[in-house]
Short mmCIF file of C-alpha atoms in Angstrom, two decimals:
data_model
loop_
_atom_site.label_atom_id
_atom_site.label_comp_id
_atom_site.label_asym_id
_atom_site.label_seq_id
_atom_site.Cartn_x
_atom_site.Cartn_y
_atom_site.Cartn_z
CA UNK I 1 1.20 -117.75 189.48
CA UNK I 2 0.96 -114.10 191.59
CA UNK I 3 3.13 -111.28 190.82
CA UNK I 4 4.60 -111.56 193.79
CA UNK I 5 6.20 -115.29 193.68
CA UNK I 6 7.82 -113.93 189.93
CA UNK I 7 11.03 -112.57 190.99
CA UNK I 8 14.58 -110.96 188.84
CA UNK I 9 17.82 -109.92 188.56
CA UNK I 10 18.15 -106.59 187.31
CA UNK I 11 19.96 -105.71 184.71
CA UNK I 12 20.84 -101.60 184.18
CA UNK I 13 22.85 -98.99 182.98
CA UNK I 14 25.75 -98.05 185.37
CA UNK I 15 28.20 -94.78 185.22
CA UNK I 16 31.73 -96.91 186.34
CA UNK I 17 33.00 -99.77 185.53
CA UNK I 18 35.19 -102.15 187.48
CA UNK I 19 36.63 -105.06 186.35
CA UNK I 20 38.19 -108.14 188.25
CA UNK I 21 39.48 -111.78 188.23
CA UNK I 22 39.05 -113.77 191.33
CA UNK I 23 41.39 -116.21 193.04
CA UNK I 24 40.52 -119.43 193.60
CA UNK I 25 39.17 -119.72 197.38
CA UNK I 26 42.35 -120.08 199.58
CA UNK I 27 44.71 -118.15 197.14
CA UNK I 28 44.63 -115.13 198.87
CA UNK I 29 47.16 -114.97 201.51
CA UNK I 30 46.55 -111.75 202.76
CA UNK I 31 42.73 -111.98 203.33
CA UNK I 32 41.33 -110.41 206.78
CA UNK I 33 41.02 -113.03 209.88
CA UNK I 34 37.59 -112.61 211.82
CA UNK I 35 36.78 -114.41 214.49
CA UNK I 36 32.76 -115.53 215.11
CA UNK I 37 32.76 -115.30 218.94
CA UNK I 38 29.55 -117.18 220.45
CA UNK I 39 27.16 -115.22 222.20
CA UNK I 40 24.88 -117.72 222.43
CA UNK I 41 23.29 -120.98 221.35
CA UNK I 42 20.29 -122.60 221.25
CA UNK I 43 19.72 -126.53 220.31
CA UNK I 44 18.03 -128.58 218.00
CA UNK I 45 15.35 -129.38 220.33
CA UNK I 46 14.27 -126.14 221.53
CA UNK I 47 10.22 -125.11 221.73
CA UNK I 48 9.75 -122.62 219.34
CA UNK I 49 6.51 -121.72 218.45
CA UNK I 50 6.49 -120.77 214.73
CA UNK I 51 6.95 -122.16 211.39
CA UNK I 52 10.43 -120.87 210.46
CA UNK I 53 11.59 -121.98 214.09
CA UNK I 54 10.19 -125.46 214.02
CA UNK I 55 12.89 -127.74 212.15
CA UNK I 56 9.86 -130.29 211.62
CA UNK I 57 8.04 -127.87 209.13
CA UNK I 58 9.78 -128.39 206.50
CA UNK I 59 12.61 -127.01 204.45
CA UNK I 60 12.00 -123.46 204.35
CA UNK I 61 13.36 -120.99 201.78
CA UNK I 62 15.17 -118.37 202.77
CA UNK I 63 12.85 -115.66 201.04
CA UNK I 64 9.92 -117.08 203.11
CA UNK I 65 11.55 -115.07 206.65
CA UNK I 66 13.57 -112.10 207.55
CA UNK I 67 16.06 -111.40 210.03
CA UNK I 68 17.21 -108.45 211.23
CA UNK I 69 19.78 -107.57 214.20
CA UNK I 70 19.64 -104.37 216.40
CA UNK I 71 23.11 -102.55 217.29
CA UNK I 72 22.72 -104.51 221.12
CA UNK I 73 22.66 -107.81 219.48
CA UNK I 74 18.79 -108.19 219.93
CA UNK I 75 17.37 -110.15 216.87
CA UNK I 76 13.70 -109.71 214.87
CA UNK I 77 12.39 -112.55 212.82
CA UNK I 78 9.39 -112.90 210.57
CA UNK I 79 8.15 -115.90 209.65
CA UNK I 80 5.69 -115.40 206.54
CA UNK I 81 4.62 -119.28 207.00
CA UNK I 82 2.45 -118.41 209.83
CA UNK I 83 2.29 -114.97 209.73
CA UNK I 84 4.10 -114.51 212.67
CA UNK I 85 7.10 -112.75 214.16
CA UNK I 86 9.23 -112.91 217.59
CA UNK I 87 11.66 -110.78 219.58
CA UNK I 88 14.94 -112.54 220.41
CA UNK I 89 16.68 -110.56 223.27
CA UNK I 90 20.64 -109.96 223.07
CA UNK I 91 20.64 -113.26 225.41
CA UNK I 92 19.12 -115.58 223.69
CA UNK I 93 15.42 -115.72 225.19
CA UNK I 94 12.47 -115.00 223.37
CA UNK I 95 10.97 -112.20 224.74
CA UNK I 96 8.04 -111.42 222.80
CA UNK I 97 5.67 -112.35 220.14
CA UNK I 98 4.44 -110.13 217.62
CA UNK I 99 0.66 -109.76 216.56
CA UNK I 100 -0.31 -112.01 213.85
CA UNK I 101 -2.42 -112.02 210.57
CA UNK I 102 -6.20 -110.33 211.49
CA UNK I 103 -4.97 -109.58 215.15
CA UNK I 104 -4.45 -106.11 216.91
CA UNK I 105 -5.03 -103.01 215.54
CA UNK I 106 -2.88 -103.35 212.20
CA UNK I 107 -3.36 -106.59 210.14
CA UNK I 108 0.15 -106.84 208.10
CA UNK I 109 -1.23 -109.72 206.32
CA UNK I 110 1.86 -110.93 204.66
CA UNK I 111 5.41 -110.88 206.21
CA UNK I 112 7.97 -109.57 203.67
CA UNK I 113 11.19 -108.48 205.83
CA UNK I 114 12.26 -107.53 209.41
CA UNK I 115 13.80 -104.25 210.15
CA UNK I 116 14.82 -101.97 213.06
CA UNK I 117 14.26 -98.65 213.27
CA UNK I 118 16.74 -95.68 214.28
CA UNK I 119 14.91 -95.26 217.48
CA UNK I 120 15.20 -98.92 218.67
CA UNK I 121 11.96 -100.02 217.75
CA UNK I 122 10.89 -102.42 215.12
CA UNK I 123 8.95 -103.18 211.93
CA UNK I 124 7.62 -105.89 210.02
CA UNK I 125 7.28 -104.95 206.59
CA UNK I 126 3.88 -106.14 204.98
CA UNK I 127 4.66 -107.16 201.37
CA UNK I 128 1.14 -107.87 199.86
CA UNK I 129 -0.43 -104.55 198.31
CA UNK I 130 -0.96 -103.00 201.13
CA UNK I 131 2.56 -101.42 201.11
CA UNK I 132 3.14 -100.27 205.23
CA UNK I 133 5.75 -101.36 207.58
CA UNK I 134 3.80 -102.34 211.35
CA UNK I 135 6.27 -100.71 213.75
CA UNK I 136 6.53 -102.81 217.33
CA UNK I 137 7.68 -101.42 220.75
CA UNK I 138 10.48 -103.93 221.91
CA UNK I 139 7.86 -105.28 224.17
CA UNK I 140 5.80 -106.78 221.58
CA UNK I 141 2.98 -104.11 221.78
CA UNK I 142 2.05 -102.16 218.48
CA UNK I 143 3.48 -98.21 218.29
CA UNK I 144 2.43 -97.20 214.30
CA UNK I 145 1.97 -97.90 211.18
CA UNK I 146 4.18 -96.81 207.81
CA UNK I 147 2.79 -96.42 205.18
CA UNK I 148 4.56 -96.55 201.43
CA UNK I 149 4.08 -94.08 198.39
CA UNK I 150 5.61 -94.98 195.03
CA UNK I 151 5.25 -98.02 192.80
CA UNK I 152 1.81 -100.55 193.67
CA UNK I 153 4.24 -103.25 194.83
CA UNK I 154 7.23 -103.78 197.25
CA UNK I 155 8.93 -107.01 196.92
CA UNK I 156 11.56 -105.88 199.36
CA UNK I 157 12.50 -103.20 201.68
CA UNK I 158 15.78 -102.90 203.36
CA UNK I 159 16.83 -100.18 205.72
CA UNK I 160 18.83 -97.21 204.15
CA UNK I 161 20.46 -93.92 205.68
CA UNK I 162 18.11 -92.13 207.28
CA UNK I 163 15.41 -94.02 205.78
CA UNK I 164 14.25 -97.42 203.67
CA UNK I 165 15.13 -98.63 200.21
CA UNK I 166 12.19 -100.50 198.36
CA UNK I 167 12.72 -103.38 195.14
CA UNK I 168 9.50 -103.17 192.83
CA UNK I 169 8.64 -105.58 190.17
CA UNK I 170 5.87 -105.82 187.72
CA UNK I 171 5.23 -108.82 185.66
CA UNK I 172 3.73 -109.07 182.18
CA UNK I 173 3.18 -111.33 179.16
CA UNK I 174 5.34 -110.63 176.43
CA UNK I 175 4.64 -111.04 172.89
CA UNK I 176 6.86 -113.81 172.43
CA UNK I 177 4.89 -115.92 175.19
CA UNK I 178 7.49 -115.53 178.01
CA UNK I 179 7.59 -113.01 180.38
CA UNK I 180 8.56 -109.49 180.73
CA UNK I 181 9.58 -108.25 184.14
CA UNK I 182 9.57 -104.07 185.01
CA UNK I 183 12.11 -103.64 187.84
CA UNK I 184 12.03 -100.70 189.64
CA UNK I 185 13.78 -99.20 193.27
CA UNK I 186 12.79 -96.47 195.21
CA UNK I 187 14.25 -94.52 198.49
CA UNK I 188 12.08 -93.17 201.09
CA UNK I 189 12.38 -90.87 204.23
CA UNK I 190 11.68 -92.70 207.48
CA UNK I 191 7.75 -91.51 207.39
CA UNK I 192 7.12 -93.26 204.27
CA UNK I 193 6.97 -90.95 202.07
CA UNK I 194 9.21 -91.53 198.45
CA UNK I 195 12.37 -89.54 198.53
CA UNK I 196 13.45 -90.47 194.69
CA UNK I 197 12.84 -93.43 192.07
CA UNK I 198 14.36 -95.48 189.40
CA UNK I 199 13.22 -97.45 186.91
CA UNK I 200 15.36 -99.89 185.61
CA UNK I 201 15.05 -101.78 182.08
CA UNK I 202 12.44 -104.49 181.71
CA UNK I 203 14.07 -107.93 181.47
CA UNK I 204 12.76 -110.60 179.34
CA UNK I 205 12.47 -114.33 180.10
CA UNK I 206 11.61 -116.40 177.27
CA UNK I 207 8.64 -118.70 176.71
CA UNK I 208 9.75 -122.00 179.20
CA UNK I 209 10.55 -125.61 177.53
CA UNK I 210 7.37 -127.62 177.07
CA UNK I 211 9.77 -130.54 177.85
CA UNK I 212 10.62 -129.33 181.75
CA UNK I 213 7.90 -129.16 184.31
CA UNK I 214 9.19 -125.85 186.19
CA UNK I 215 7.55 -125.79 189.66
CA UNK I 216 6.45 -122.43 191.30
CA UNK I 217 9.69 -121.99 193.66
CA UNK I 218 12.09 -122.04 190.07
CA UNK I 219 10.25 -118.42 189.46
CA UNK I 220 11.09 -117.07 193.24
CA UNK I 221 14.26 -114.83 192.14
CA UNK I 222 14.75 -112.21 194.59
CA UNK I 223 17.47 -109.74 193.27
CA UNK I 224 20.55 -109.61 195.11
CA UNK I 225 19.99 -106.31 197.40
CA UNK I 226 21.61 -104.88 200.06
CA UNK I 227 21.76 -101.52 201.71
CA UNK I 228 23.35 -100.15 205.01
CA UNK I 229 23.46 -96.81 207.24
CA UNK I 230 26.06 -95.63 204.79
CA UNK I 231 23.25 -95.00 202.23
CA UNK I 232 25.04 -97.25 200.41
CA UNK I 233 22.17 -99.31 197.70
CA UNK I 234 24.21 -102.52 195.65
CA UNK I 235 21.89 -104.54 193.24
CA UNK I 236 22.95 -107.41 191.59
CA UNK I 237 22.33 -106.14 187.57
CA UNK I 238 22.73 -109.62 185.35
CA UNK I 239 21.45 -112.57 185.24
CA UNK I 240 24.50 -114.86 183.87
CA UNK I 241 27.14 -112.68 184.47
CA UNK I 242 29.11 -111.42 188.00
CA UNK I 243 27.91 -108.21 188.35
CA UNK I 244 27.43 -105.16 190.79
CA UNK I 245 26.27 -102.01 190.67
CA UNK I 246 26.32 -99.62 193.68
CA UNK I 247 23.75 -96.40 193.92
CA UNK I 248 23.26 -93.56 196.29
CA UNK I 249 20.47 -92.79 198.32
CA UNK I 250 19.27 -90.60 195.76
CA UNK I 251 19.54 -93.83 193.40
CA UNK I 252 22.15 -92.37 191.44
CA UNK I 253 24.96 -95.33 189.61
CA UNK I 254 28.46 -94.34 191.72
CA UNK I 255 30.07 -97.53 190.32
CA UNK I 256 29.61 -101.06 188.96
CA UNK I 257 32.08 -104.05 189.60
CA UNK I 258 32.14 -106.94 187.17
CA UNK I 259 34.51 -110.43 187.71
CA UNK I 260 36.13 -111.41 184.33
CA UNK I 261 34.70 -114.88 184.22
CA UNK I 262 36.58 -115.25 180.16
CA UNK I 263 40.04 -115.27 179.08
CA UNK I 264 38.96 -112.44 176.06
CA UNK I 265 35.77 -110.72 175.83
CA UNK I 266 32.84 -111.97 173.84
CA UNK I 267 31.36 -110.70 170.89
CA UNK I 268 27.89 -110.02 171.06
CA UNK I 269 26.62 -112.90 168.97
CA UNK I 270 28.80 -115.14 171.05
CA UNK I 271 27.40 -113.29 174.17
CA UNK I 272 23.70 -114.23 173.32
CA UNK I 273 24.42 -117.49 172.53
CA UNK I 274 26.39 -118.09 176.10
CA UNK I 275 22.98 -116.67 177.32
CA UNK I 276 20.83 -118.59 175.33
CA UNK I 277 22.43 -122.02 176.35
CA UNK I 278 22.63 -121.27 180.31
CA UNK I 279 18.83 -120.48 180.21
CA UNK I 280 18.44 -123.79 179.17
CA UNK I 281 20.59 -125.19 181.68
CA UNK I 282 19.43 -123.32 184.61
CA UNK I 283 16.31 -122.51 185.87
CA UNK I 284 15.71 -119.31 187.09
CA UNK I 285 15.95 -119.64 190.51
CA UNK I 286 19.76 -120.97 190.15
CA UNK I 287 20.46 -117.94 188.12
CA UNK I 288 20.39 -115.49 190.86
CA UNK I 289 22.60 -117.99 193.08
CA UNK I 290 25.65 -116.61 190.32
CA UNK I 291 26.07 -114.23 193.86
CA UNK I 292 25.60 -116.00 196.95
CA UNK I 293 25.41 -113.12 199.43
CA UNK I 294 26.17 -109.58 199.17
CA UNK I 295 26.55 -107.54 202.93
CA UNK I 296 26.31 -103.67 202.93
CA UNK I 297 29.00 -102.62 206.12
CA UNK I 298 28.16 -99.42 207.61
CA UNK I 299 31.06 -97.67 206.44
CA UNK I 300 29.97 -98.28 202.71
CA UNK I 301 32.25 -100.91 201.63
CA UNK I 302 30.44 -104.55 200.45
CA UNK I 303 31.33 -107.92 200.92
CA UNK I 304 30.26 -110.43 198.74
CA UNK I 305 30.01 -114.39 198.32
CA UNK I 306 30.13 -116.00 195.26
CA UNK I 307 28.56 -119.53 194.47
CA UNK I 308 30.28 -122.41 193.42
CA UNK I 309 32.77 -121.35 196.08
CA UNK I 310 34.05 -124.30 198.45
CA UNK I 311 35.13 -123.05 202.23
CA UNK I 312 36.59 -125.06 204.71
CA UNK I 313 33.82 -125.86 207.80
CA UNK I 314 33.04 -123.42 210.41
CA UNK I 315 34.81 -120.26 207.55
CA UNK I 316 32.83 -117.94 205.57
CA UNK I 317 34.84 -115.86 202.21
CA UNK I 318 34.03 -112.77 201.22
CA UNK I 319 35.32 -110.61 198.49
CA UNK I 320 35.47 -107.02 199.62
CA UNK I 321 35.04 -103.72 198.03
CA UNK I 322 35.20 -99.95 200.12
CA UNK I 323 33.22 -97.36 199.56
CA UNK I 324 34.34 -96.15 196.38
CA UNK I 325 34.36 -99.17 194.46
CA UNK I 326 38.23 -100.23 195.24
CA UNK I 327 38.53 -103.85 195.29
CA UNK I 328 40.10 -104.78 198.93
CA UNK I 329 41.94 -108.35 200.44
CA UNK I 330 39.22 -110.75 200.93
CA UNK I 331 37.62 -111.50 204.29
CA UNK I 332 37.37 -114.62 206.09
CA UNK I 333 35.33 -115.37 209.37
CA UNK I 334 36.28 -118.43 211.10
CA UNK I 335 34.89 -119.83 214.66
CA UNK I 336 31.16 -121.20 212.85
CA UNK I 337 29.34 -124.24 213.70
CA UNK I 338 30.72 -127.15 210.96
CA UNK I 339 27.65 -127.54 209.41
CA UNK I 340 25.57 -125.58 207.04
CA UNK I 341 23.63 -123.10 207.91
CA UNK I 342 21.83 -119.67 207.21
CA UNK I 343 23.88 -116.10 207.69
CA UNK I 344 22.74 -112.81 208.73
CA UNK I 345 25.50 -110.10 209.08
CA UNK I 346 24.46 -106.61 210.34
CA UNK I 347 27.28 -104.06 211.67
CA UNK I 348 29.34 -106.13 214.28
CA UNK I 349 27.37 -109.30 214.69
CA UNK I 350 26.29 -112.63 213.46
CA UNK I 351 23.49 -114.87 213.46
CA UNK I 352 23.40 -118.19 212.45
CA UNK I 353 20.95 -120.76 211.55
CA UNK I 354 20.20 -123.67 210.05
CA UNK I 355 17.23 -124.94 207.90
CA UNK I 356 15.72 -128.21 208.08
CA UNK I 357 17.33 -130.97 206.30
CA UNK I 358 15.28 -133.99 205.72
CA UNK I 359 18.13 -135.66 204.31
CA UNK I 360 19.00 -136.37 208.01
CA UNK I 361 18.19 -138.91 209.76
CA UNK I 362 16.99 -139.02 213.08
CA UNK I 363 19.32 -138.11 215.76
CA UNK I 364 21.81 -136.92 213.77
CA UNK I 365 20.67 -133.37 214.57
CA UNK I 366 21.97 -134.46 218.76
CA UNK I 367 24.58 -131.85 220.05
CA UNK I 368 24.31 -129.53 217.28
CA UNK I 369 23.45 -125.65 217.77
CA UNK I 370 20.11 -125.15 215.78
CA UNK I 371 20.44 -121.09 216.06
CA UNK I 372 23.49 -118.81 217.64
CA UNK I 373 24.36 -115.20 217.74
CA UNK I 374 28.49 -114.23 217.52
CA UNK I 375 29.99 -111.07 218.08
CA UNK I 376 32.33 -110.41 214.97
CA UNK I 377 36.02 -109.62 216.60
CA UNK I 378 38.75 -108.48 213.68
CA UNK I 379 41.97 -107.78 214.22
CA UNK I 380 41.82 -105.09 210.96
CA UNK I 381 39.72 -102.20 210.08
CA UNK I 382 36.76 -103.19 208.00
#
């Protein structure tokens, strides 16, 4: 197993603490109305040209691509299947084709994450140890290369204000035969070079049951991260329990939001036990699902979706918090294809798509969008 298919929660100290109980989904009656308004689609059958795009692949996990969205509604993805990315223009046509693995004058090796830059154009951000972001003119044709200081490794990298937030971790054995996992973030100005870093606790897995056969993909937990023009950095800190905690750009805590998930708090013996049991119940790739999604908006507040949840086809739920950690109605976005699918949110749009389901069978795909970009209209301030 490589360092980089090991991946954790994070679990660190935070300065404020803000505690919550959530309503059942469809409780709230006062949550926000949004309405997804179609831009465009494109169907099942389309000819793409690489691996994330081609619903025949396979089932593709989310970490293995990025998405991002420009403010005119153009769309990046990476595809780190074939090493490949492609420019989506704000109508819907593919309008050019980034350089691949050992071709043009930068190889980037390894797709990790899509980003756009302040100045329009765009970067693919090479996760192996290389540590640089390849920076493409919208046309497809290579303008620079970014290149990382801080930790050895970059799991992800996110956009920030005025410059890119990076997740580091650092596997190790552990005396007790499982595995201990250094977690580390770090800001940086828009050349590259590290603005300020934090490392955060190690966390300790322990040794895995003998008895279950746990394939590579149960080890692929990316942390919950998200970050925004606000400056704005929320990591998901635990494991097993609902939890949130929100940083500057100079990585200092501002606040942490927890969900009461008991009717009285634990003691700590009854704490590790709770732990103890749901790491034998869940692998830890379904840990990290505890959070679904979690959406930096550009004015600083964050929306999040929880798992477990149930929402009514063609709705999304959030839970919403502003900038300074005050918990706000909930959100709902209605106007989305009826089946399941993939979401990217970035500022005011939407794009939508939807992994290949072998569970299908043939034809049953007929009619249905396969991608689609919306144009987020609300009715109330964010």
């Amino acid at each position: 197993m490589t360092s980089r298919s090991i991946r954790l929660l994070i679990i660190c100290t935070s300065a404020t603490f803000i505690s919550w109980a959530s309503p059942a989904l469809g409780e709230s009656s006062n949550a926000n109305v949004i309405s997804a308004v179609s831009q465009w689609t494109r169907p099942y059958d389309v000819d793409l040209s690489i691996g994330f795009l081609d619903p025949e692949a396979n089932s593709i996990p989310e970490e293995l691509y990025g998405v991002a969205i420009a403010n005119d509604g153009a769309i990046l993805v990476s595809d780190r299947i074939t090493d490949a990315a492609i420019l989506i223009d704000p109508h819907g046509t593919t309008s050019a084709a980034l350089g691949q693995a050992g071709e043009g004058p930068e190889d980037h090796r390894e797709l990790g994450g899509a980003l756009f830059l302040d100045n329009g154009s765009c970067g693919v951000f090479d996760s192996s140890f290389a540590k640089k972001v390849v920076v493409f003119e919208r046309d497809g044709s290579y303008a620079s290369t970014i290149y990382l200081g801080g930790y050895r490794q970059y799991v992800r990298l996110l956009r920030c204000e005025d410059g890119y937030v990076g997740l580091a971790v650092a596997p190790r054995a552990n005396n007790s035969g499982g595995l201990s996992l250094a977690v580390g973030i770090a800001s940086f100005w828009p050349n590259g070079a590290v603005r300020d870093t934090l490392q955060l606790v190690d966390h300790e897995l322990p040794p895995p049951d003998p008895n279950v056969r746990m394939k590579e993909e149960d080890f692929e937990i990316i942390p919950k991260i998200a970050s925004g023009p606000s400056g704005r950095i929320f990591v998901q800190e635990d494991l097993y329990k609902w939890r949130i905690e929100c940083f500057d750009r100079e990585l200092k805590s501002l606040w942490t939001i927890e969900r009461d998930v008991s009717a009285r708090e634990r003691t700590a013996e009854e704490t590790q036990q709770r732990r103890d049991q749901m790491m034998q119940k869940l692998t830890p790739a379904r840990c990290h699902h505890i959070i679904r999604q979690m959406i930096a908006r550009d004015d600083g507040a964050l929306w999040v979706r929880s798992d477990g949840q149930t929402e009514p086809p063609g709705q999304l739920r959030f839970s919403r918090w502003n900038a300074e950690g005050k918990r706000e109605s909930d959100v709902s976005i209605q106007g989305l294809p009826h089946v399941a699918g993939r979401v990217i949110i970035e500022g005011d749009w939407l794009f939508w798509t939807r992994p290949a389901d072998w569970e299908l069978e043939e034809g049953q795909y007929a009619g249905q969008p396969y991608m689609a970009l919306y144009r987020l209209m609300r009715e109330d301030p964010r």
